[in-house]
Amino acid sequence: MTTCVRFAPSPTGYLHVGGARTALFNWLFARSTGGRFLLRVEDTDTERNRDELTDVILDLLGWLGIEADGEPVFQSDNRSRHREVVEQLLRDGKAYLCDNENNEVVGAELVEGLAVRFRVASYEQETLNICDVVRGEVSFAAAEMEDFVLWRSNATPTFLLANAVDDIDMGITHAIRGEDLLPSTPKAMLVMDAMGAVAPTYAHLPLLVNEQRKKLSKRKDDVSLEIWRGRGYLPEAMANYLATLGWGPPDDIEIRPMAEILELFRLEDVLKSPAFFDPKKLEHFNATHIRRLSSEEFLARLEPWFEEAAWPAQRYRTEVMDALGPMVQEKIRTLAEAERFVDWLMLDDPPVDVASWEKAIAGNAVARDILSEALVVYADTPWQADNLYEATKTLGEQHGLKLGKAQAPIRVAITGRSVGPPLFESLVLLSREEAMRRLQMAINKLD
């Protein structure tokens, strides 16, 4: 049997990181089993749907490297099929018409203004058993279930009906989705059974929780995938991290290429306990993936981030970035951080970071002496990183300071910030004349 799975987002909001994880696990299962991965846009909520959100969702899935087999299916296009199934259930006595007070109305044809409910009593078994790949055997007592709505009085199908019908018609063999949908599963199975169809195998993935081990909150947590892309996270790092939320490789090596994850992924290995979405761990994954890029690829990834940078386009120097790139690559954790590591080279004057200035220069009793003496020493020092290192080290020793303390005011005078790429290599790239000018600017500012 060829496996077939689907990811079914609703274009009523952003793509949640939990939804992205669900899409990824479906895609991993399909690719690792030689099956098909389909995309179904569940757009039956006409009041809340936003067409532009469909484009955003598709774009973000593509950014993650999740490509569907074939064009997306829009659930709204299947409206006539949903109606056909409801009409058949009415004729079979497995559903009934009801008014707005939930009173049954006699009839076997759809009537404008009336809803349709599924008749749970038509199911002959006492329990519904779900053999969930992740959660094991889960049972629901049919007697405890109330009749539920299939068709609204405004002539639209409910999520439950549309979801069940489309899964059957699309040939879905495995429904891999979040555990929040587990309570609705027996109802979907009742509908499928009434249609004379066999339900897919279910796998309900664990919830994602925050640091307080509570379900991720739209109000308190950054749950939109778009936010993380906008902060400069690599798609391969995000996909890698999402793959570890509820699943882990047998060798415990978490940070690895997607090709290796595909070889190792097994749906049976997914855990049922909640998965902690840890921003700090995600940042570590991202920093590691950044380090693993080739120098050429790293610079190529930075280009979009520099298109709207603070410096004029004509100030950008390719040869400087070629030299500075490897140093920046070792320092940053996200692509968005790169600008502040290089802007001081592209701007006429260094940027002003007030906190850095106050700590390293304005509030530093020896800063003026360090800057003044550096101005004299650097005038005759061979303009190479090793020579500048030794000269600065000696200058610091004369004041009883270690190198880190001695170079702090110099770094802020040159780059505007306390944190950045290696100072002495940066001085070489800046040029002696510009470095001396900036040191003098800092001294003058203290006067």
Short mmCIF file of C-alpha atoms in Angstrom, two decimals:
data_model
loop_
_atom_site.label_atom_id
_atom_site.label_comp_id
_atom_site.label_asym_id
_atom_site.label_seq_id
_atom_site.Cartn_x
_atom_site.Cartn_y
_atom_site.Cartn_z
CA MET A 1 0.00 0.00 0.00
CA THR A 2 1.31 3.45 -0.92
CA THR A 3 1.04 5.80 2.02
CA CYS A 4 -0.73 9.12 1.55
CA VAL A 5 -0.86 11.96 4.07
CA ARG A 6 -2.05 15.53 4.07
CA PHE A 7 -1.46 18.82 5.82
CA ALA A 8 -4.67 20.80 6.08
CA PRO A 9 -4.14 24.42 7.20
CA SER A 10 -6.95 26.93 7.51
CA PRO A 11 -6.34 30.41 6.01
CA THR A 12 -7.85 32.19 8.99
CA GLY A 13 -4.56 33.03 10.70
CA TYR A 14 -0.79 32.75 10.57
CA LEU A 15 1.12 29.47 10.28
CA HIS A 16 1.69 28.36 13.87
CA VAL A 17 4.99 26.66 14.70
CA GLY A 18 2.87 23.71 15.83
CA GLY A 19 1.21 23.60 12.44
CA ALA A 20 4.60 23.79 10.75
CA ARG A 21 5.77 20.85 12.90
CA THR A 22 2.67 18.88 11.84
CA ALA A 23 3.33 19.63 8.18
CA LEU A 24 6.95 18.58 8.60
CA PHE A 25 6.10 15.26 10.28
CA ASN A 26 3.58 14.47 7.53
CA TRP A 27 6.18 15.30 4.91
CA LEU A 28 8.88 13.26 6.67
CA PHE A 29 6.56 10.26 6.92
CA ALA A 30 5.59 10.48 3.25
CA ARG A 31 9.15 10.86 2.02
CA SER A 32 10.58 8.20 4.32
CA THR A 33 7.94 5.66 3.24
CA GLY A 34 7.89 6.47 -0.46
CA GLY A 35 4.38 7.87 -0.13
CA ARG A 36 2.58 11.06 -1.15
CA PHE A 37 2.28 14.33 0.73
CA LEU A 38 -0.80 16.39 -0.16
CA LEU A 39 -1.84 19.88 0.82
CA ARG A 40 -5.49 20.67 1.51
CA VAL A 41 -6.54 24.23 2.28
CA GLU A 42 -9.54 24.06 4.61
CA ASP A 43 -11.23 27.26 3.53
CA THR A 44 -14.87 26.53 4.36
CA ASP A 45 -15.06 29.27 7.02
CA THR A 46 -16.09 31.98 4.58
CA GLU A 47 -16.43 34.65 7.28
CA ARG A 48 -12.87 34.33 8.58
CA ASN A 49 -10.93 33.20 5.49
CA ARG A 50 -8.32 35.56 4.06
CA ASP A 51 -7.00 34.69 0.62
CA GLU A 52 -3.65 36.35 1.26
CA LEU A 53 -3.02 34.04 4.21
CA THR A 54 -3.14 31.04 1.89
CA ASP A 55 -0.24 32.54 -0.06
CA VAL A 56 1.68 33.21 3.16
CA ILE A 57 1.18 29.63 4.37
CA LEU A 58 2.30 28.16 1.04
CA ASP A 59 5.30 30.47 0.97
CA LEU A 60 6.38 29.50 4.49
CA LEU A 61 6.02 25.78 3.75
CA GLY A 62 8.21 26.28 0.68
CA TRP A 63 10.72 28.21 2.80
CA LEU A 64 10.96 25.18 5.12
CA GLY A 65 11.56 22.92 2.12
CA ILE A 66 8.16 21.20 2.39
CA GLU A 67 6.85 20.63 -1.11
CA ALA A 68 3.52 18.94 -1.80
CA ASP A 69 2.91 16.30 -4.45
CA GLY A 70 0.61 18.12 -6.83
CA GLU A 71 -1.33 21.36 -6.54
CA PRO A 72 -3.13 22.27 -3.30
CA VAL A 73 -6.72 21.10 -2.92
CA PHE A 74 -9.19 23.75 -1.75
CA GLN A 75 -11.88 22.30 0.45
CA SER A 76 -14.44 24.84 -0.74
CA ASP A 77 -14.24 23.26 -4.19
CA ASN A 78 -15.69 20.07 -2.70
CA ARG A 79 -18.90 21.67 -1.43
CA SER A 80 -21.15 19.67 -3.77
CA ARG A 81 -19.51 16.44 -2.61
CA HIS A 82 -20.06 17.35 1.04
CA ARG A 83 -23.71 18.06 0.28
CA GLU A 84 -24.04 14.74 -1.53
CA VAL A 85 -22.78 12.82 1.51
CA VAL A 86 -25.14 14.65 3.88
CA GLU A 87 -28.09 13.93 1.61
CA GLN A 88 -27.18 10.25 1.53
CA LEU A 89 -26.90 10.09 5.31
CA LEU A 90 -30.33 11.69 5.59
CA ARG A 91 -31.83 9.13 3.25
CA ASP A 92 -30.14 6.31 5.17
CA GLY A 93 -31.54 7.56 8.48
CA LYS A 94 -28.04 8.12 9.88
CA ALA A 95 -28.59 11.86 10.10
CA TYR A 96 -31.62 14.09 10.65
CA LEU A 97 -32.79 17.63 10.09
CA CYS A 98 -33.07 19.94 13.08
CA ASP A 99 -34.23 23.49 13.76
CA ASN A 100 -32.38 26.23 15.62
CA GLU A 101 -33.56 24.76 18.94
CA ASN A 102 -32.09 21.37 18.04
CA ASN A 103 -35.50 19.78 17.62
CA GLU A 104 -35.64 17.01 15.05
CA VAL A 105 -37.59 17.87 11.90
CA VAL A 106 -39.09 15.10 9.80
CA GLY A 107 -37.64 14.85 6.30
CA ALA A 108 -34.99 13.17 4.22
CA GLU A 109 -33.97 16.09 2.01
CA LEU A 110 -31.96 19.19 2.83
CA VAL A 111 -34.13 22.17 3.69
CA GLU A 112 -32.97 25.77 3.61
CA GLY A 113 -32.55 27.16 7.11
CA LEU A 114 -32.30 23.76 8.80
CA ALA A 115 -29.15 22.10 10.08
CA VAL A 116 -28.31 18.39 9.92
CA ARG A 117 -27.10 16.32 12.85
CA PHE A 118 -25.51 12.89 12.86
CA ARG A 119 -27.56 10.24 14.66
CA VAL A 120 -25.01 8.60 16.98
CA ALA A 121 -27.53 5.89 17.89
CA SER A 122 -27.28 4.60 14.33
CA TYR A 123 -23.82 3.24 15.19
CA GLU A 124 -24.24 -0.33 16.38
CA GLN A 125 -21.04 -0.79 18.39
CA GLU A 126 -20.74 0.25 22.03
CA THR A 127 -17.24 1.68 21.72
CA LEU A 128 -15.06 3.26 19.07
CA ASN A 129 -11.46 2.07 19.27
CA ILE A 130 -8.66 4.10 17.77
CA CYS A 131 -5.30 2.45 17.27
CA ASP A 132 -3.21 5.61 17.39
CA VAL A 133 0.40 5.25 16.23
CA VAL A 134 1.58 7.71 18.88
CA ARG A 135 -0.89 7.13 21.75
CA GLY A 136 -1.68 3.47 21.39
CA GLU A 137 -5.20 2.16 21.93
CA VAL A 138 -7.74 4.91 22.67
CA SER A 139 -11.40 4.05 23.28
CA PHE A 140 -14.52 6.21 23.26
CA ALA A 141 -17.95 5.09 24.50
CA ALA A 142 -20.56 5.72 21.81
CA ALA A 143 -23.27 6.09 24.46
CA GLU A 144 -21.47 9.13 25.91
CA MET A 145 -21.43 10.98 22.60
CA GLU A 146 -24.15 13.45 21.65
CA ASP A 147 -25.53 13.87 18.17
CA PHE A 148 -23.32 16.39 16.38
CA VAL A 149 -23.84 18.88 13.56
CA LEU A 150 -22.74 17.92 10.05
CA TRP A 151 -24.42 20.65 8.02
CA ARG A 152 -25.12 24.18 9.21
CA SER A 153 -28.37 26.03 8.69
CA ASN A 154 -26.52 28.42 6.34
CA ALA A 155 -25.91 25.51 3.96
CA THR A 156 -22.22 25.00 4.76
CA PRO A 157 -20.50 21.82 6.00
CA THR A 158 -18.90 21.68 9.42
CA PHE A 159 -15.18 21.05 9.78
CA LEU A 160 -15.94 17.55 10.96
CA LEU A 161 -17.91 16.51 7.88
CA ALA A 162 -15.65 18.18 5.33
CA ASN A 163 -12.55 16.76 6.98
CA ALA A 164 -13.90 13.20 7.05
CA VAL A 165 -15.25 13.23 3.49
CA ASP A 166 -12.12 14.77 2.01
CA ASP A 167 -9.81 12.34 3.82
CA ILE A 168 -11.72 9.43 2.29
CA ASP A 169 -11.97 10.94 -1.19
CA MET A 170 -8.27 11.88 -1.24
CA GLY A 171 -7.20 8.38 -0.23
CA ILE A 172 -5.51 9.49 2.99
CA THR A 173 -3.96 6.44 4.66
CA HIS A 174 -2.52 8.20 7.71
CA ALA A 175 -3.97 11.27 9.43
CA ILE A 176 -1.05 12.83 11.30
CA ARG A 177 -2.21 15.84 13.29
CA GLY A 178 -2.09 17.59 16.67
CA GLU A 179 -3.44 15.92 19.78
CA ASP A 180 -5.95 18.75 20.25
CA LEU A 181 -7.97 17.07 17.47
CA LEU A 182 -8.09 13.69 19.22
CA PRO A 183 -11.53 14.32 20.84
CA SER A 184 -13.09 14.89 17.38
CA THR A 185 -11.62 11.70 15.94
CA PRO A 186 -14.42 9.31 16.99
CA LYS A 187 -16.98 11.59 15.35
CA ALA A 188 -15.02 11.59 12.12
CA MET A 189 -14.81 7.81 12.31
CA LEU A 190 -18.59 7.57 12.78
CA VAL A 191 -19.11 9.62 9.62
CA MET A 192 -16.66 7.48 7.67
CA ASP A 193 -18.29 4.30 8.93
CA ALA A 194 -21.70 5.63 7.88
CA MET A 195 -20.24 6.32 4.44
CA GLY A 196 -19.13 2.69 4.24
CA ALA A 197 -15.47 3.74 4.26
CA VAL A 198 -12.45 2.70 6.32
CA ALA A 199 -10.89 5.44 8.44
CA PRO A 200 -7.19 6.24 8.02
CA THR A 201 -4.61 5.31 10.61
CA TYR A 202 -4.35 8.13 13.12
CA ALA A 203 -1.27 9.60 14.76
CA HIS A 204 -1.86 12.49 17.15
CA LEU A 205 1.30 14.49 17.76
CA PRO A 206 2.14 15.92 21.20
CA LEU A 207 1.30 19.50 22.02
CA LEU A 208 4.01 22.15 22.01
CA VAL A 209 4.42 23.87 25.38
CA ASN A 210 6.31 26.90 26.67
CA GLU A 211 8.81 27.23 29.52
CA GLN A 212 5.98 27.01 32.06
CA ARG A 213 4.96 23.72 30.40
CA LYS A 214 1.70 25.29 29.29
CA LYS A 215 0.29 25.11 25.78
CA LEU A 216 1.88 27.77 23.57
CA SER A 217 -0.14 30.96 23.84
CA LYS A 218 -0.88 33.23 20.89
CA ARG A 219 -0.78 36.20 23.26
CA LYS A 220 2.32 35.35 25.31
CA ASP A 221 4.53 33.27 23.03
CA ASP A 222 6.04 33.87 19.59
CA VAL A 223 4.13 31.14 17.80
CA SER A 224 4.03 32.49 14.24
CA LEU A 225 6.59 30.90 11.93
CA GLU A 226 6.78 34.21 10.05
CA ILE A 227 8.20 35.88 13.17
CA TRP A 228 11.13 33.48 13.29
CA ARG A 229 11.87 33.86 9.60
CA GLY A 230 11.79 37.63 10.06
CA ARG A 231 14.39 37.35 12.82
CA GLY A 232 16.92 35.74 10.54
CA TYR A 233 16.52 32.06 11.27
CA LEU A 234 17.66 29.67 8.56
CA PRO A 235 14.95 27.42 7.11
CA GLU A 236 17.13 24.33 7.52
CA ALA A 237 17.74 25.21 11.19
CA MET A 238 14.05 25.74 11.86
CA ALA A 239 13.08 22.50 10.09
CA ASN A 240 15.81 20.63 11.95
CA TYR A 241 14.60 21.97 15.30
CA LEU A 242 10.93 21.30 14.59
CA ALA A 243 11.83 17.69 13.74
CA THR A 244 13.10 17.21 17.30
CA LEU A 245 9.85 18.35 18.94
CA GLY A 246 8.35 15.01 19.82
CA TRP A 247 10.86 12.88 17.94
CA GLY A 248 14.54 12.18 18.36
CA PRO A 249 17.14 10.29 16.34
CA PRO A 250 18.30 6.97 17.79
CA ASP A 251 21.89 8.18 18.03
CA ASP A 252 20.85 11.33 19.96
CA ILE A 253 22.59 13.63 17.45
CA GLU A 254 19.94 16.31 17.05
CA ILE A 255 21.61 18.91 14.82
CA ARG A 256 21.98 17.33 11.41
CA PRO A 257 20.97 17.74 7.73
CA MET A 258 17.42 16.98 6.70
CA ALA A 259 18.65 14.18 4.43
CA GLU A 260 19.86 12.29 7.51
CA ILE A 261 16.62 12.97 9.41
CA LEU A 262 14.69 11.48 6.49
CA GLU A 263 16.70 8.29 6.74
CA LEU A 264 16.12 7.99 10.51
CA PHE A 265 12.54 9.19 10.93
CA ARG A 266 9.91 6.65 12.04
CA LEU A 267 6.41 7.70 13.03
CA GLU A 268 6.40 4.94 15.65
CA ASP A 269 9.23 6.74 17.46
CA VAL A 270 7.20 9.90 18.09
CA LEU A 271 6.62 10.48 21.80
CA LYS A 272 3.25 11.37 23.29
CA SER A 273 4.49 13.65 26.07
CA PRO A 274 4.35 17.43 25.43
CA ALA A 275 7.32 18.94 23.58
CA PHE A 276 8.98 22.10 24.93
CA PHE A 277 9.41 24.79 22.28
CA ASP A 278 12.62 26.33 23.58
CA PRO A 279 13.68 29.58 21.83
CA LYS A 280 17.20 29.34 23.30
CA LYS A 281 17.67 25.85 21.92
CA LEU A 282 16.32 26.97 18.56
CA GLU A 283 18.86 29.79 18.58
CA HIS A 284 21.63 27.25 19.26
CA PHE A 285 20.44 25.14 16.34
CA ASN A 286 20.43 28.22 14.12
CA ALA A 287 23.90 29.36 15.15
CA THR A 288 25.28 25.89 14.46
CA HIS A 289 23.72 25.77 11.01
CA ILE A 290 25.12 29.23 10.26
CA ARG A 291 28.62 28.01 11.16
CA ARG A 292 28.20 25.06 8.80
CA LEU A 293 27.49 27.20 5.75
CA SER A 294 30.29 27.70 3.27
CA SER A 295 31.69 31.24 3.20
CA GLU A 296 30.11 31.83 -0.20
CA GLU A 297 26.70 30.55 0.91
CA PHE A 298 26.85 32.59 4.12
CA LEU A 299 27.43 35.82 2.21
CA ALA A 300 24.66 34.91 -0.22
CA ARG A 301 22.22 34.40 2.68
CA LEU A 302 23.13 37.86 4.01
CA GLU A 303 22.37 39.71 0.79
CA PRO A 304 18.61 40.11 1.41
CA TRP A 305 19.33 41.45 4.89
CA PHE A 306 21.71 44.08 3.55
CA GLU A 307 19.34 45.37 0.86
CA GLU A 308 17.64 47.68 3.37
CA ALA A 309 20.64 48.26 5.61
CA ALA A 310 21.38 51.60 7.25
CA TRP A 311 24.30 52.42 4.96
CA PRO A 312 24.07 53.85 1.41
CA ALA A 313 24.29 51.15 -1.27
CA GLN A 314 27.45 52.70 -2.72
CA ARG A 315 29.21 52.30 0.62
CA TYR A 316 28.95 48.50 0.52
CA ARG A 317 32.34 46.97 -0.23
CA THR A 318 32.36 43.41 -1.46
CA GLU A 319 36.06 42.91 -0.77
CA VAL A 320 35.56 43.98 2.86
CA MET A 321 32.68 41.56 3.35
CA ASP A 322 34.69 38.76 1.76
CA ALA A 323 37.37 39.34 4.39
CA LEU A 324 35.04 40.06 7.32
CA GLY A 325 32.48 37.35 6.50
CA PRO A 326 34.22 34.42 8.23
CA MET A 327 34.66 36.48 11.41
CA VAL A 328 31.01 37.51 11.43
CA GLN A 329 29.91 33.96 10.69
CA GLU A 330 31.57 32.74 13.87
CA LYS A 331 29.89 35.39 16.00
CA ILE A 332 26.26 35.75 14.99
CA ARG A 333 23.34 33.55 16.01
CA THR A 334 20.83 34.85 13.46
CA LEU A 335 21.20 36.51 10.07
CA ALA A 336 19.45 39.61 11.42
CA GLU A 337 22.40 40.20 13.76
CA ALA A 338 24.88 40.54 10.88
CA GLU A 339 24.16 44.20 10.12
CA ARG A 340 25.35 45.44 13.50
CA PHE A 341 28.57 43.47 13.07
CA VAL A 342 29.46 45.25 9.82
CA ASP A 343 27.59 48.58 9.67
CA TRP A 344 30.48 50.44 11.32
CA LEU A 345 32.59 49.62 8.24
CA MET A 346 30.00 50.87 5.78
CA LEU A 347 28.89 54.06 7.56
CA ASP A 348 30.73 57.38 7.51
CA ASP A 349 30.84 57.41 11.31
CA PRO A 350 30.47 54.55 13.77
CA PRO A 351 26.94 53.92 15.08
CA VAL A 352 26.19 55.11 18.60
CA ASP A 353 25.26 52.50 21.18
CA VAL A 354 24.64 54.50 24.33
CA ALA A 355 25.08 51.60 26.75
CA SER A 356 28.42 50.65 25.20
CA TRP A 357 29.65 54.25 25.21
CA GLU A 358 28.70 54.79 28.85
CA LYS A 359 30.30 51.60 30.08
CA ALA A 360 33.50 51.47 28.03
CA ILE A 361 34.30 55.16 27.60
CA ALA A 362 32.22 57.75 29.49
CA GLY A 363 32.17 55.72 32.70
CA ASN A 364 35.72 54.38 32.36
CA ALA A 365 38.34 56.41 34.25
CA VAL A 366 41.23 55.29 32.03
CA ALA A 367 39.39 55.43 28.71
CA ARG A 368 40.75 58.85 27.70
CA ASP A 369 44.33 57.79 28.40
CA ILE A 370 43.88 54.50 26.52
CA LEU A 371 42.40 56.26 23.47
CA SER A 372 45.03 59.03 23.48
CA GLU A 373 47.93 56.60 23.78
CA ALA A 374 46.44 54.29 21.15
CA LEU A 375 46.30 57.27 18.81
CA VAL A 376 50.06 57.75 19.26
CA VAL A 377 51.03 54.05 19.23
CA TYR A 378 48.90 53.14 16.21
CA ALA A 379 50.49 55.93 14.17
CA ASP A 380 53.75 53.94 13.93
CA THR A 381 52.57 50.33 14.37
CA PRO A 382 52.70 48.18 11.21
CA TRP A 383 49.07 47.89 10.13
CA GLN A 384 48.71 44.14 10.61
CA ALA A 385 46.48 42.33 13.09
CA ASP A 386 49.33 40.67 14.99
CA ASN A 387 51.23 43.94 15.40
CA LEU A 388 48.12 45.81 16.53
CA TYR A 389 47.39 43.04 19.01
CA GLU A 390 50.85 43.28 20.57
CA ALA A 391 50.77 47.08 20.66
CA THR A 392 47.40 47.13 22.41
CA LYS A 393 48.43 44.41 24.83
CA THR A 394 51.52 46.40 25.81
CA LEU A 395 49.46 49.56 26.18
CA GLY A 396 47.12 47.77 28.55
CA GLU A 397 49.95 46.33 30.63
CA GLN A 398 51.28 49.84 31.17
CA HIS A 399 47.97 50.62 32.87
CA GLY A 400 47.77 47.31 34.70
CA LEU A 401 45.00 46.11 32.41
CA LYS A 402 44.46 42.82 30.62
CA LEU A 403 43.89 42.95 26.89
CA GLY A 404 40.09 42.68 27.15
CA LYS A 405 39.86 45.74 29.39
CA ALA A 406 42.42 47.69 27.39
CA GLN A 407 40.74 47.16 24.03
CA ALA A 408 37.18 47.90 25.25
CA PRO A 409 37.27 51.70 24.77
CA ILE A 410 39.14 51.28 21.48
CA ARG A 411 36.50 48.86 20.19
CA VAL A 412 33.64 51.22 21.05
CA ALA A 413 35.44 54.19 19.50
CA ILE A 414 36.02 52.22 16.29
CA THR A 415 32.82 50.14 15.94
CA GLY A 416 30.36 51.96 18.21
CA ARG A 417 29.60 48.79 20.19
CA SER A 418 31.12 46.57 22.86
CA VAL A 419 30.45 43.38 20.89
CA GLY A 420 31.55 42.72 17.35
CA PRO A 421 34.04 40.91 15.16
CA PRO A 422 37.70 40.53 16.25
CA LEU A 423 39.05 44.04 16.83
CA PHE A 424 42.47 43.87 15.28
CA GLU A 425 41.41 42.25 12.03
CA SER A 426 38.68 44.89 11.89
CA LEU A 427 41.18 47.72 12.29
CA VAL A 428 43.12 46.43 9.31
CA LEU A 429 40.00 46.40 7.15
CA LEU A 430 39.04 49.91 8.26
CA SER A 431 42.43 51.46 7.35
CA ARG A 432 44.88 53.34 9.55
CA GLU A 433 43.62 56.78 8.56
CA GLU A 434 39.97 56.03 9.37
CA ALA A 435 40.86 54.27 12.63
CA MET A 436 42.87 57.31 13.77
CA ARG A 437 40.02 59.64 12.84
CA ARG A 438 37.53 57.66 14.89
CA LEU A 439 39.83 57.49 17.92
CA GLN A 440 40.17 61.28 17.77
CA MET A 441 36.38 61.66 17.44
CA ALA A 442 35.88 59.67 20.63
CA ILE A 443 38.47 61.80 22.48
CA ASN A 444 36.82 64.99 21.28
CA LYS A 445 33.44 63.72 22.42
CA LEU A 446 34.80 63.36 25.94
CA ASP A 447 35.90 67.01 26.01
#
